[in-house]
PDB file of C-alpha atoms in Angstrom:
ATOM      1  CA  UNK U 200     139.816  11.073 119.835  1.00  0.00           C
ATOM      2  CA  UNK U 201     138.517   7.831 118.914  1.00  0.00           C
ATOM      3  CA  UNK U 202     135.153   8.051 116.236  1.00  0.00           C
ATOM      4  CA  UNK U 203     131.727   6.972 117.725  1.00  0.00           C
ATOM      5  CA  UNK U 204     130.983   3.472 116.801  1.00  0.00           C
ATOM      6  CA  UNK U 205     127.503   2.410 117.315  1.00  0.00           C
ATOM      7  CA  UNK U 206     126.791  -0.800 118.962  1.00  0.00           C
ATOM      8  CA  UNK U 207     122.836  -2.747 118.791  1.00  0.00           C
ATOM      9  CA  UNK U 208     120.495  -0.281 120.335  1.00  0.00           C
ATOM     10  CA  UNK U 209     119.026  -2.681 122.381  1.00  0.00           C
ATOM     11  CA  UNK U 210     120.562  -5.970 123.925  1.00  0.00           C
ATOM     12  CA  UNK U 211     117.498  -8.580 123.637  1.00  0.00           C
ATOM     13  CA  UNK U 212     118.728 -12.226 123.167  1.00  0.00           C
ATOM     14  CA  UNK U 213     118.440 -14.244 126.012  1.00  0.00           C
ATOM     15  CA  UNK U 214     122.573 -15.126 126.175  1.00  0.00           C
ATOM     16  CA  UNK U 215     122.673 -11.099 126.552  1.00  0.00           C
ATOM     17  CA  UNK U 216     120.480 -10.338 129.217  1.00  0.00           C
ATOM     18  CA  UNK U 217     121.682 -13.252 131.312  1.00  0.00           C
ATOM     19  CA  UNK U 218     125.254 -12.399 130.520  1.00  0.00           C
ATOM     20  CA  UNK U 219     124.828  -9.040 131.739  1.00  0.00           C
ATOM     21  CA  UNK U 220     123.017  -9.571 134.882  1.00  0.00           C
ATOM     22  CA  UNK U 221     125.523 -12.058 136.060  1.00  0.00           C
ATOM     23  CA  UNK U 222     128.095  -9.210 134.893  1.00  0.00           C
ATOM     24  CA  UNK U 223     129.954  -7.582 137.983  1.00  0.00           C
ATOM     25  CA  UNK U 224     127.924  -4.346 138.507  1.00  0.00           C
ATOM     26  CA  UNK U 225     127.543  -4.126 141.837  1.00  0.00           C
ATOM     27  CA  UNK U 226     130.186  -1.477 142.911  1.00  0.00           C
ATOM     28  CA  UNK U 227     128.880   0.687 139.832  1.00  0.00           C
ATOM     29  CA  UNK U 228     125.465   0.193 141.037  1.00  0.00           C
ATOM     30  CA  UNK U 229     125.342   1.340 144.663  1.00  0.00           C
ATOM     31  CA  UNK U 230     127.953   4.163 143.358  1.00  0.00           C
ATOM     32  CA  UNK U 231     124.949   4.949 141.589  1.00  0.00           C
ATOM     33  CA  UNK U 232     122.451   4.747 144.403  1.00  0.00           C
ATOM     34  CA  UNK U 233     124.972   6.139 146.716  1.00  0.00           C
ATOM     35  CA  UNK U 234     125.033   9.605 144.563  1.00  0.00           C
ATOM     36  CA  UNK U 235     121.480   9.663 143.703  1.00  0.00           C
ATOM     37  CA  UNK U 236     119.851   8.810 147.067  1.00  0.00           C
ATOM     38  CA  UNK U 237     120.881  12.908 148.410  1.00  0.00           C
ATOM     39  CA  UNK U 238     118.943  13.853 145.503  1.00  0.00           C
ATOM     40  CA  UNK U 239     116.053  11.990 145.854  1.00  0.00           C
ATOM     41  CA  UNK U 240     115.857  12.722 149.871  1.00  0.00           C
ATOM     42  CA  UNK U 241     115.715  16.445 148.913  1.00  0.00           C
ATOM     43  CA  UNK U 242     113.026  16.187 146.484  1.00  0.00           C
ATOM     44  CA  UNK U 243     111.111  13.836 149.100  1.00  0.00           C
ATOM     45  CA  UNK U 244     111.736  16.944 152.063  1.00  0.00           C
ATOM     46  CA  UNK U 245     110.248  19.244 149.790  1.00  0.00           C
ATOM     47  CA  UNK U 246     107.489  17.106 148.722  1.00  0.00           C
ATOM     48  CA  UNK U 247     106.893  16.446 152.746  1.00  0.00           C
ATOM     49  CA  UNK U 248     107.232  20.484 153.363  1.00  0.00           C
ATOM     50  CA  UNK U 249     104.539  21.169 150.510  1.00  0.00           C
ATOM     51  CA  UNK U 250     102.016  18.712 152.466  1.00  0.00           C
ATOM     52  CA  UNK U 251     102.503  16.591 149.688  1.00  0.00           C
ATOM     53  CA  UNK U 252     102.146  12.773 151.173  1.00  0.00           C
ATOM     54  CA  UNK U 253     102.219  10.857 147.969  1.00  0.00           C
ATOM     55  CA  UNK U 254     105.480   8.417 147.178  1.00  0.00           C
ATOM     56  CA  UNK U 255     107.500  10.190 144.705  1.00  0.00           C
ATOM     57  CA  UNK U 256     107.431   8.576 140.981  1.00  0.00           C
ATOM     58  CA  UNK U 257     110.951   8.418 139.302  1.00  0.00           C
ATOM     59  CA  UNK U 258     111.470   7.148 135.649  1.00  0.00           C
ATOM     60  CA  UNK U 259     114.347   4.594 135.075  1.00  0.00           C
ATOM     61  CA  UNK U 260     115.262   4.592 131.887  1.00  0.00           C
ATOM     62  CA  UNK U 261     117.338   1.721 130.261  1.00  0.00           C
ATOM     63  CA  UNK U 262     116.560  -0.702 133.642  1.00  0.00           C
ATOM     64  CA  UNK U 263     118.300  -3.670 132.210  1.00  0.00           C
ATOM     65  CA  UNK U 264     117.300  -6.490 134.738  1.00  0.00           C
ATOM     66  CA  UNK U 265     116.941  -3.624 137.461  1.00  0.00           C
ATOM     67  CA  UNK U 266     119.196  -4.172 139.561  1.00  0.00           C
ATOM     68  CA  UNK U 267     119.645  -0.406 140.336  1.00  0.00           C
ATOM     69  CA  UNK U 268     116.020   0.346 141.173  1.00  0.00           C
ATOM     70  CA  UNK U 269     116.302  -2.481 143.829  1.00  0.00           C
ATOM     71  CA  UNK U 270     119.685  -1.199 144.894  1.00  0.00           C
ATOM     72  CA  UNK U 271     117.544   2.148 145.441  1.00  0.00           C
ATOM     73  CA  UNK U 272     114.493   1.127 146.736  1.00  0.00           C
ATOM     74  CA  UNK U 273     116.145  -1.145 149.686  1.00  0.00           C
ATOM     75  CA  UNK U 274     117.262   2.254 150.919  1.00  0.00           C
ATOM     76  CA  UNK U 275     114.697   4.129 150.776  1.00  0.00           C
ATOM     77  CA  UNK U 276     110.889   3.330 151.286  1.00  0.00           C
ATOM     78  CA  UNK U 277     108.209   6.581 150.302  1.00  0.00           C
ATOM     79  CA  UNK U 278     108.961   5.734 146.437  1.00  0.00           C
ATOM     80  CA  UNK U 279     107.697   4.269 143.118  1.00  0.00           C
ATOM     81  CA  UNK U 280     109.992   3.607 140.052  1.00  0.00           C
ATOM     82  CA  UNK U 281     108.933   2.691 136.983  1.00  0.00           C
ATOM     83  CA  UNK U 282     111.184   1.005 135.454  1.00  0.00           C
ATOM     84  CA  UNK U 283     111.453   0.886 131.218  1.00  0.00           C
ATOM     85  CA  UNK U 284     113.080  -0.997 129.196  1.00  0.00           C
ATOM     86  CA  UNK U 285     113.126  -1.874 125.255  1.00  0.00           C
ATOM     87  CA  UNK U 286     114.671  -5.208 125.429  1.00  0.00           C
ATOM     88  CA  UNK U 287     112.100  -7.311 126.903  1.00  0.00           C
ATOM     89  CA  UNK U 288     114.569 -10.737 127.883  1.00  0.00           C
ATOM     90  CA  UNK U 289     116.118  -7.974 130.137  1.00  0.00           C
ATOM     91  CA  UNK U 290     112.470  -7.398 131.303  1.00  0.00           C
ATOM     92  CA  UNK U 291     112.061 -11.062 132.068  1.00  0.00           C
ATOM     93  CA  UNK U 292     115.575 -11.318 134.019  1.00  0.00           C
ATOM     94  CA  UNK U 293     114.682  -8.137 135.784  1.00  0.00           C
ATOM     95  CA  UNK U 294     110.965  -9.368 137.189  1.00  0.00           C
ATOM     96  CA  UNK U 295     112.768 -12.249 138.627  1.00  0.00           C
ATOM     97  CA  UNK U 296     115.467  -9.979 140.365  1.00  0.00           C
ATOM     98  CA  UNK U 297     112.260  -7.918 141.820  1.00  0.00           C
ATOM     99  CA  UNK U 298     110.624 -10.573 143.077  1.00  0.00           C
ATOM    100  CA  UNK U 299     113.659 -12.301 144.332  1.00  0.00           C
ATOM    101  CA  UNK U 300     114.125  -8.982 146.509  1.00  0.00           C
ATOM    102  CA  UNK U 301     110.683  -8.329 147.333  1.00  0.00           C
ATOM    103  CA  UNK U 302     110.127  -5.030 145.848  1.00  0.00           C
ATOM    104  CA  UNK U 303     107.350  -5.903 143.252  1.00  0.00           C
ATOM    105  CA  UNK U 304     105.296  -2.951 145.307  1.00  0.00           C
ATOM    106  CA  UNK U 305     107.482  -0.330 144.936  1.00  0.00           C
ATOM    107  CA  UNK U 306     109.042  -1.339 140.917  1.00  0.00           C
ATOM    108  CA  UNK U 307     107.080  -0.956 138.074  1.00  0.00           C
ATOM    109  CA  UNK U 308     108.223  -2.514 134.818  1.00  0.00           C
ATOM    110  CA  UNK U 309     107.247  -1.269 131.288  1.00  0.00           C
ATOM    111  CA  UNK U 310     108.478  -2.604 127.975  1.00  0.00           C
ATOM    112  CA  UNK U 311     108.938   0.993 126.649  1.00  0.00           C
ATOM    113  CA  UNK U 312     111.139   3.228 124.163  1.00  0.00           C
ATOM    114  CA  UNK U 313     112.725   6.051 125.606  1.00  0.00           C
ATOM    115  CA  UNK U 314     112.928   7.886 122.397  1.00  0.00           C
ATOM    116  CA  UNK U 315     108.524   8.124 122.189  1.00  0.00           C
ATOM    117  CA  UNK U 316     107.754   7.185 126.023  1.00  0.00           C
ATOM    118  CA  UNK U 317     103.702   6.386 126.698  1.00  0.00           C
ATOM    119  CA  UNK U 318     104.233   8.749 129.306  1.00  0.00           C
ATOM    120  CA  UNK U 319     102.332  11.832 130.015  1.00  0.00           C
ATOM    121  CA  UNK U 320     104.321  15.365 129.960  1.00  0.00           C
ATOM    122  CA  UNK U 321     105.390  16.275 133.561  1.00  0.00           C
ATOM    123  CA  UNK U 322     104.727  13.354 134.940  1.00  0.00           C
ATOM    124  CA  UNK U 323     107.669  12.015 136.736  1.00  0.00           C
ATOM    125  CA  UNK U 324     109.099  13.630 139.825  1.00  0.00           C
ATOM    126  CA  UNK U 325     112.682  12.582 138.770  1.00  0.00           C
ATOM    127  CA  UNK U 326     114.274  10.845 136.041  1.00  0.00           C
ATOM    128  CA  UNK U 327     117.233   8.399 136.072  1.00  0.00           C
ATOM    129  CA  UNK U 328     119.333   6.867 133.498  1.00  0.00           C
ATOM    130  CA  UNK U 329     122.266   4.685 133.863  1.00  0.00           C
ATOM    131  CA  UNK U 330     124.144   3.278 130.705  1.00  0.00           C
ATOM    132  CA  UNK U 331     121.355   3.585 128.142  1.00  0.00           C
ATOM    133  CA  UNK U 332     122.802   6.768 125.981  1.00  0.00           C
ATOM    134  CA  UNK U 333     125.251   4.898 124.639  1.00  0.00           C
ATOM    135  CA  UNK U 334     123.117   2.610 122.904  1.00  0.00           C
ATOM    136  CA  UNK U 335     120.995   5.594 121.188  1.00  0.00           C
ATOM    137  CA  UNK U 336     122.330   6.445 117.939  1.00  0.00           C
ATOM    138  CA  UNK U 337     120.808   9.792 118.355  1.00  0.00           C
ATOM    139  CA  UNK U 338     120.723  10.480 121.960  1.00  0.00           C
ATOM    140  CA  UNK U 339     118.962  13.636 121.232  1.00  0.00           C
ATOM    141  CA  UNK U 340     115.342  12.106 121.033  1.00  0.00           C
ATOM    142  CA  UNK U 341     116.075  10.459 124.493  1.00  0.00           C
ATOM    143  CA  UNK U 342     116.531  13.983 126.199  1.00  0.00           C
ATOM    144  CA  UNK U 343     113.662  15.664 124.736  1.00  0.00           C
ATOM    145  CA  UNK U 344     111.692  12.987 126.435  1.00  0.00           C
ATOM    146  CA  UNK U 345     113.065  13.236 129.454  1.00  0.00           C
ATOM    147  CA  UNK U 346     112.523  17.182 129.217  1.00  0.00           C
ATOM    148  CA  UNK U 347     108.935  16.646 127.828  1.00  0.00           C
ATOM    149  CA  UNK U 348     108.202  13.967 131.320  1.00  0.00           C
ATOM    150  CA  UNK U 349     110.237  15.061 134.255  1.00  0.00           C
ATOM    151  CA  UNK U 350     107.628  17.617 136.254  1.00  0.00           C
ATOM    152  CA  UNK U 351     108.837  21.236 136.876  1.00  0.00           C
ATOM    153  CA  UNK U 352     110.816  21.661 139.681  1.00  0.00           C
ATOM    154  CA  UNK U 353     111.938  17.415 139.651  1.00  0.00           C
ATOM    155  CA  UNK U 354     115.628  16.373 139.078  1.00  0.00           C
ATOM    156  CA  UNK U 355     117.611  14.718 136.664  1.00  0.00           C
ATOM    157  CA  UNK U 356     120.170  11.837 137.225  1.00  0.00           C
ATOM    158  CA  UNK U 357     121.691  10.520 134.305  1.00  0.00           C
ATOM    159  CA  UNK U 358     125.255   8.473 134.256  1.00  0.00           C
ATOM    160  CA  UNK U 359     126.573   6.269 131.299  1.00  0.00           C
ATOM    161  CA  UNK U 360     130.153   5.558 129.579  1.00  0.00           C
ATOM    162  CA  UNK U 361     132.986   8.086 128.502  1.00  0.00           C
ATOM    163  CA  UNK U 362     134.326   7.484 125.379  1.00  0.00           C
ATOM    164  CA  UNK U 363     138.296   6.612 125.898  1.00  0.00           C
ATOM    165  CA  UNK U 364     140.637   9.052 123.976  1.00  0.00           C
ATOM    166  CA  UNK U 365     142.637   6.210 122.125  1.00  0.00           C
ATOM    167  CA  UNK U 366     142.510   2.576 121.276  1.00  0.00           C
ATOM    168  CA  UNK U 367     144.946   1.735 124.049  1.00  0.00           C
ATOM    169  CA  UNK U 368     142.957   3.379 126.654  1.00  0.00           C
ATOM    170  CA  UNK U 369     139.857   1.378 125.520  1.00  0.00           C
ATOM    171  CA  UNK U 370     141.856  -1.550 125.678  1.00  0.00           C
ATOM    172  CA  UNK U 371     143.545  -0.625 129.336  1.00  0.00           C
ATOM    173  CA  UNK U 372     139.990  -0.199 130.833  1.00  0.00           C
ATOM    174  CA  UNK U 373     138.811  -3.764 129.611  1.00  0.00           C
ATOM    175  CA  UNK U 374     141.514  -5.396 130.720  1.00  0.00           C
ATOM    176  CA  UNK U 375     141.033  -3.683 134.156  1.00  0.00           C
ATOM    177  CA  UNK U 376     137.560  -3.813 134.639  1.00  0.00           C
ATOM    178  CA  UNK U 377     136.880  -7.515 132.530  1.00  0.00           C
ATOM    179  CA  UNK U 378     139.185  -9.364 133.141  1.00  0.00           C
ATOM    180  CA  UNK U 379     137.520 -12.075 134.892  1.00  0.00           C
ATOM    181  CA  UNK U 380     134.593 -11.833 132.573  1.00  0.00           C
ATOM    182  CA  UNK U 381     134.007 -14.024 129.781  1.00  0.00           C
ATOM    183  CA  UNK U 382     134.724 -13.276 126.283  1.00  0.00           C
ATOM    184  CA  UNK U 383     131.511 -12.329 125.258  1.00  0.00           C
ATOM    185  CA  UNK U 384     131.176  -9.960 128.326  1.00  0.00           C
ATOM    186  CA  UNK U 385     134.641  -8.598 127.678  1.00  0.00           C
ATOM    187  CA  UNK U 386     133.422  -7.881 124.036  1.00  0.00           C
ATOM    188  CA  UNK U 387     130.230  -6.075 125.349  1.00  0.00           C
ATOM    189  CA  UNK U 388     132.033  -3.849 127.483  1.00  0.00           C
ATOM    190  CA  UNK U 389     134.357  -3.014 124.686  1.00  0.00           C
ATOM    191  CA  UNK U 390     131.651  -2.285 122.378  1.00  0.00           C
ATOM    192  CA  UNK U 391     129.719  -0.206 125.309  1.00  0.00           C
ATOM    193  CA  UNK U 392     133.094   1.748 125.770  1.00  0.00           C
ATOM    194  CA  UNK U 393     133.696   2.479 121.624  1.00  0.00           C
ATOM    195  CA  UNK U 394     130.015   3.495 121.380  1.00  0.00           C
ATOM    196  CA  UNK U 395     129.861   6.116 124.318  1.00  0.00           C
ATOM    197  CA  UNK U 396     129.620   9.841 124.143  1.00  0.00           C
ATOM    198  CA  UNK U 397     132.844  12.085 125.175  1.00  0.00           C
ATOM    199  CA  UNK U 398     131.849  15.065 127.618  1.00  0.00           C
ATOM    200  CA  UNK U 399     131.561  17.734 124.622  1.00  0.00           C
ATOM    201  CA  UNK U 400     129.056  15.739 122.963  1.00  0.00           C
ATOM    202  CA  UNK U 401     127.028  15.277 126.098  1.00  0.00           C
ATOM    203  CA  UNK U 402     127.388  18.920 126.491  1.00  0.00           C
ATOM    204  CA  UNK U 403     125.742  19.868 123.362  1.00  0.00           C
ATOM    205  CA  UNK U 404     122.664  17.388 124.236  1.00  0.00           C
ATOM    206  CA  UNK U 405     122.131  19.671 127.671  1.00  0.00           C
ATOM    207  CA  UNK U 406     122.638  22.811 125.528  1.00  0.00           C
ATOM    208  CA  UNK U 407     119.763  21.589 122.874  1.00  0.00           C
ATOM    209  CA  UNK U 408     117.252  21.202 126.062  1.00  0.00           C
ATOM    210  CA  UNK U 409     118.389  24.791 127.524  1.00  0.00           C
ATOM    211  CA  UNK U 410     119.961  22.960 130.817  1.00  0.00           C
ATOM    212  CA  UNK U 411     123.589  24.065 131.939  1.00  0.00           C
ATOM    213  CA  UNK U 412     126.383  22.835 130.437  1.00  0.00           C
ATOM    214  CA  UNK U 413     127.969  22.534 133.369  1.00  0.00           C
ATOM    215  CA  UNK U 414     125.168  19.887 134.704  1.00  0.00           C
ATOM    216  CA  UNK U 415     128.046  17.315 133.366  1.00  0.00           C
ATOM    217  CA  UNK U 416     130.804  15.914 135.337  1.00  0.00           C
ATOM    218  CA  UNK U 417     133.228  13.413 134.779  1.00  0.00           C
ATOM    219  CA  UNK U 418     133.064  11.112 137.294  1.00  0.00           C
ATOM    220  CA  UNK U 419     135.165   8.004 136.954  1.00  0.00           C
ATOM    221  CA  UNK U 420     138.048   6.827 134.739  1.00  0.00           C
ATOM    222  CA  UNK U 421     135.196   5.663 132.489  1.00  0.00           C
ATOM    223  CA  UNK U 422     131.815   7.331 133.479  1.00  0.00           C
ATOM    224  CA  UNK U 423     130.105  11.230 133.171  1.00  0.00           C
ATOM    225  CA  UNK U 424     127.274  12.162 135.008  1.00  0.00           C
ATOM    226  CA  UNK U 425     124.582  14.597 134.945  1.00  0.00           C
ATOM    227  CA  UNK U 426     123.065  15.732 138.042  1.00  0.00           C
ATOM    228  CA  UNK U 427     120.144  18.397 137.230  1.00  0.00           C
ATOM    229  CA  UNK U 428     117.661  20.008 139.737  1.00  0.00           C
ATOM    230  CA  UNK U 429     114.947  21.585 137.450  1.00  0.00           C
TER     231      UNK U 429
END
């Protein structure tokens, strides 16, 4: 097994946020709405059963230029995200997707840390997360927020990178997945892929918060997932 090597914790030049919105994502991204969107129509049934008419509020973590949130959110209608973000010329990339999309009504941005979130405890009906662990050298603080926000009872929907076992993996999955990218893209990805966690490590984050181990799946070649009801 390869050794952990960090990469920036957050991506906030303006050649970075550009580069990775116009980055490929969209198969990875309505994956990502594809799987969660079950989820979140349980949570709203329940809701709905409990005479509860409010639109749910889900926490995005690590929204990049949030193009996931819209992905959601022109699915389903009954629903607030707000969506965080530490690098704020992802921020500015991201408001322009929103508006572009119409969906300023329904997406919420906040320049935030998700290691001390302004949030209240249980405030958020769900949480989701995709491919922000892997920038936290310490991952840890990141769940104990999450456990310290989501509401009793919401869900948790978290999916990032899987560390590769060897060198040559790393290098097989960039030359599948970049290869049309340029080579600053092609070096991001690389650096996402040597930085992520392997399932055992993810493991021990769920065991620190007292959720099952078993919450974790691997779900791609290159992705795990956690998918939590609480």
């Amino acid at each position: 097994m390869i050794p952990r090597q960090f990469e920036p914790e957050v991506m906030d030049t303006r050649e970075e946020a550009i580069d990775y919105d116009a980055m490929d994502h969209s198969e990875v991204n309505r994956q990502f709405a594809a799987s969660v969107l079950p989820v979140i129509t349980i949570r709203q049934q329940q809701q709905a059963s409990a005479g509860d008419s409010q639109p749910l509020q889900i926490l995005d973590l690590g929204t990049g230029t949030a193009l996931i949130p819209i992905e959601i959110c022109q699915r389903v209608s009954q629903l607030t995200i707000i969506a965080t973000d530490l690098a704020a010329e992802m921020l500015k990339v991201a408001q322009q997707n929103i508006q572009r999309a119409g969906l300023d009504k329904s997406i919420l941005l906040e320049h935030a840390d998700a290691k001390l979130l302004p949030c209240k405890d249980q405030s958020f009906d769900g949480v989701i997360s995709n491919s922000l662990i892997h920038h936290i050298p310490e991952p840890q603080s990141v769940f104990s927020e999450i456990r310290r926000v989501i509401k009793p009872g919401g869900f948790l929907f978290v999916r990032d990178l899987l560390r590769p076992d060897s060198l040559a993996e790393l290098d097989r999955l960039v030359t599948l997945y970049a290869a049309d990218a340029n080579p600053h893209q092609r070096q991001m990805f690389r650096d996402s892929l040597h930085a992520a966690l392997t399932l055992d490590e993810v493991k021990a984050l769920l065991h620190h918060c007292h959720w099952p181990a078993a919450a974790v799946q691997q779900t791609s070649d290159r992705h795990w997932t956690i998918s939590l009801n609480l």
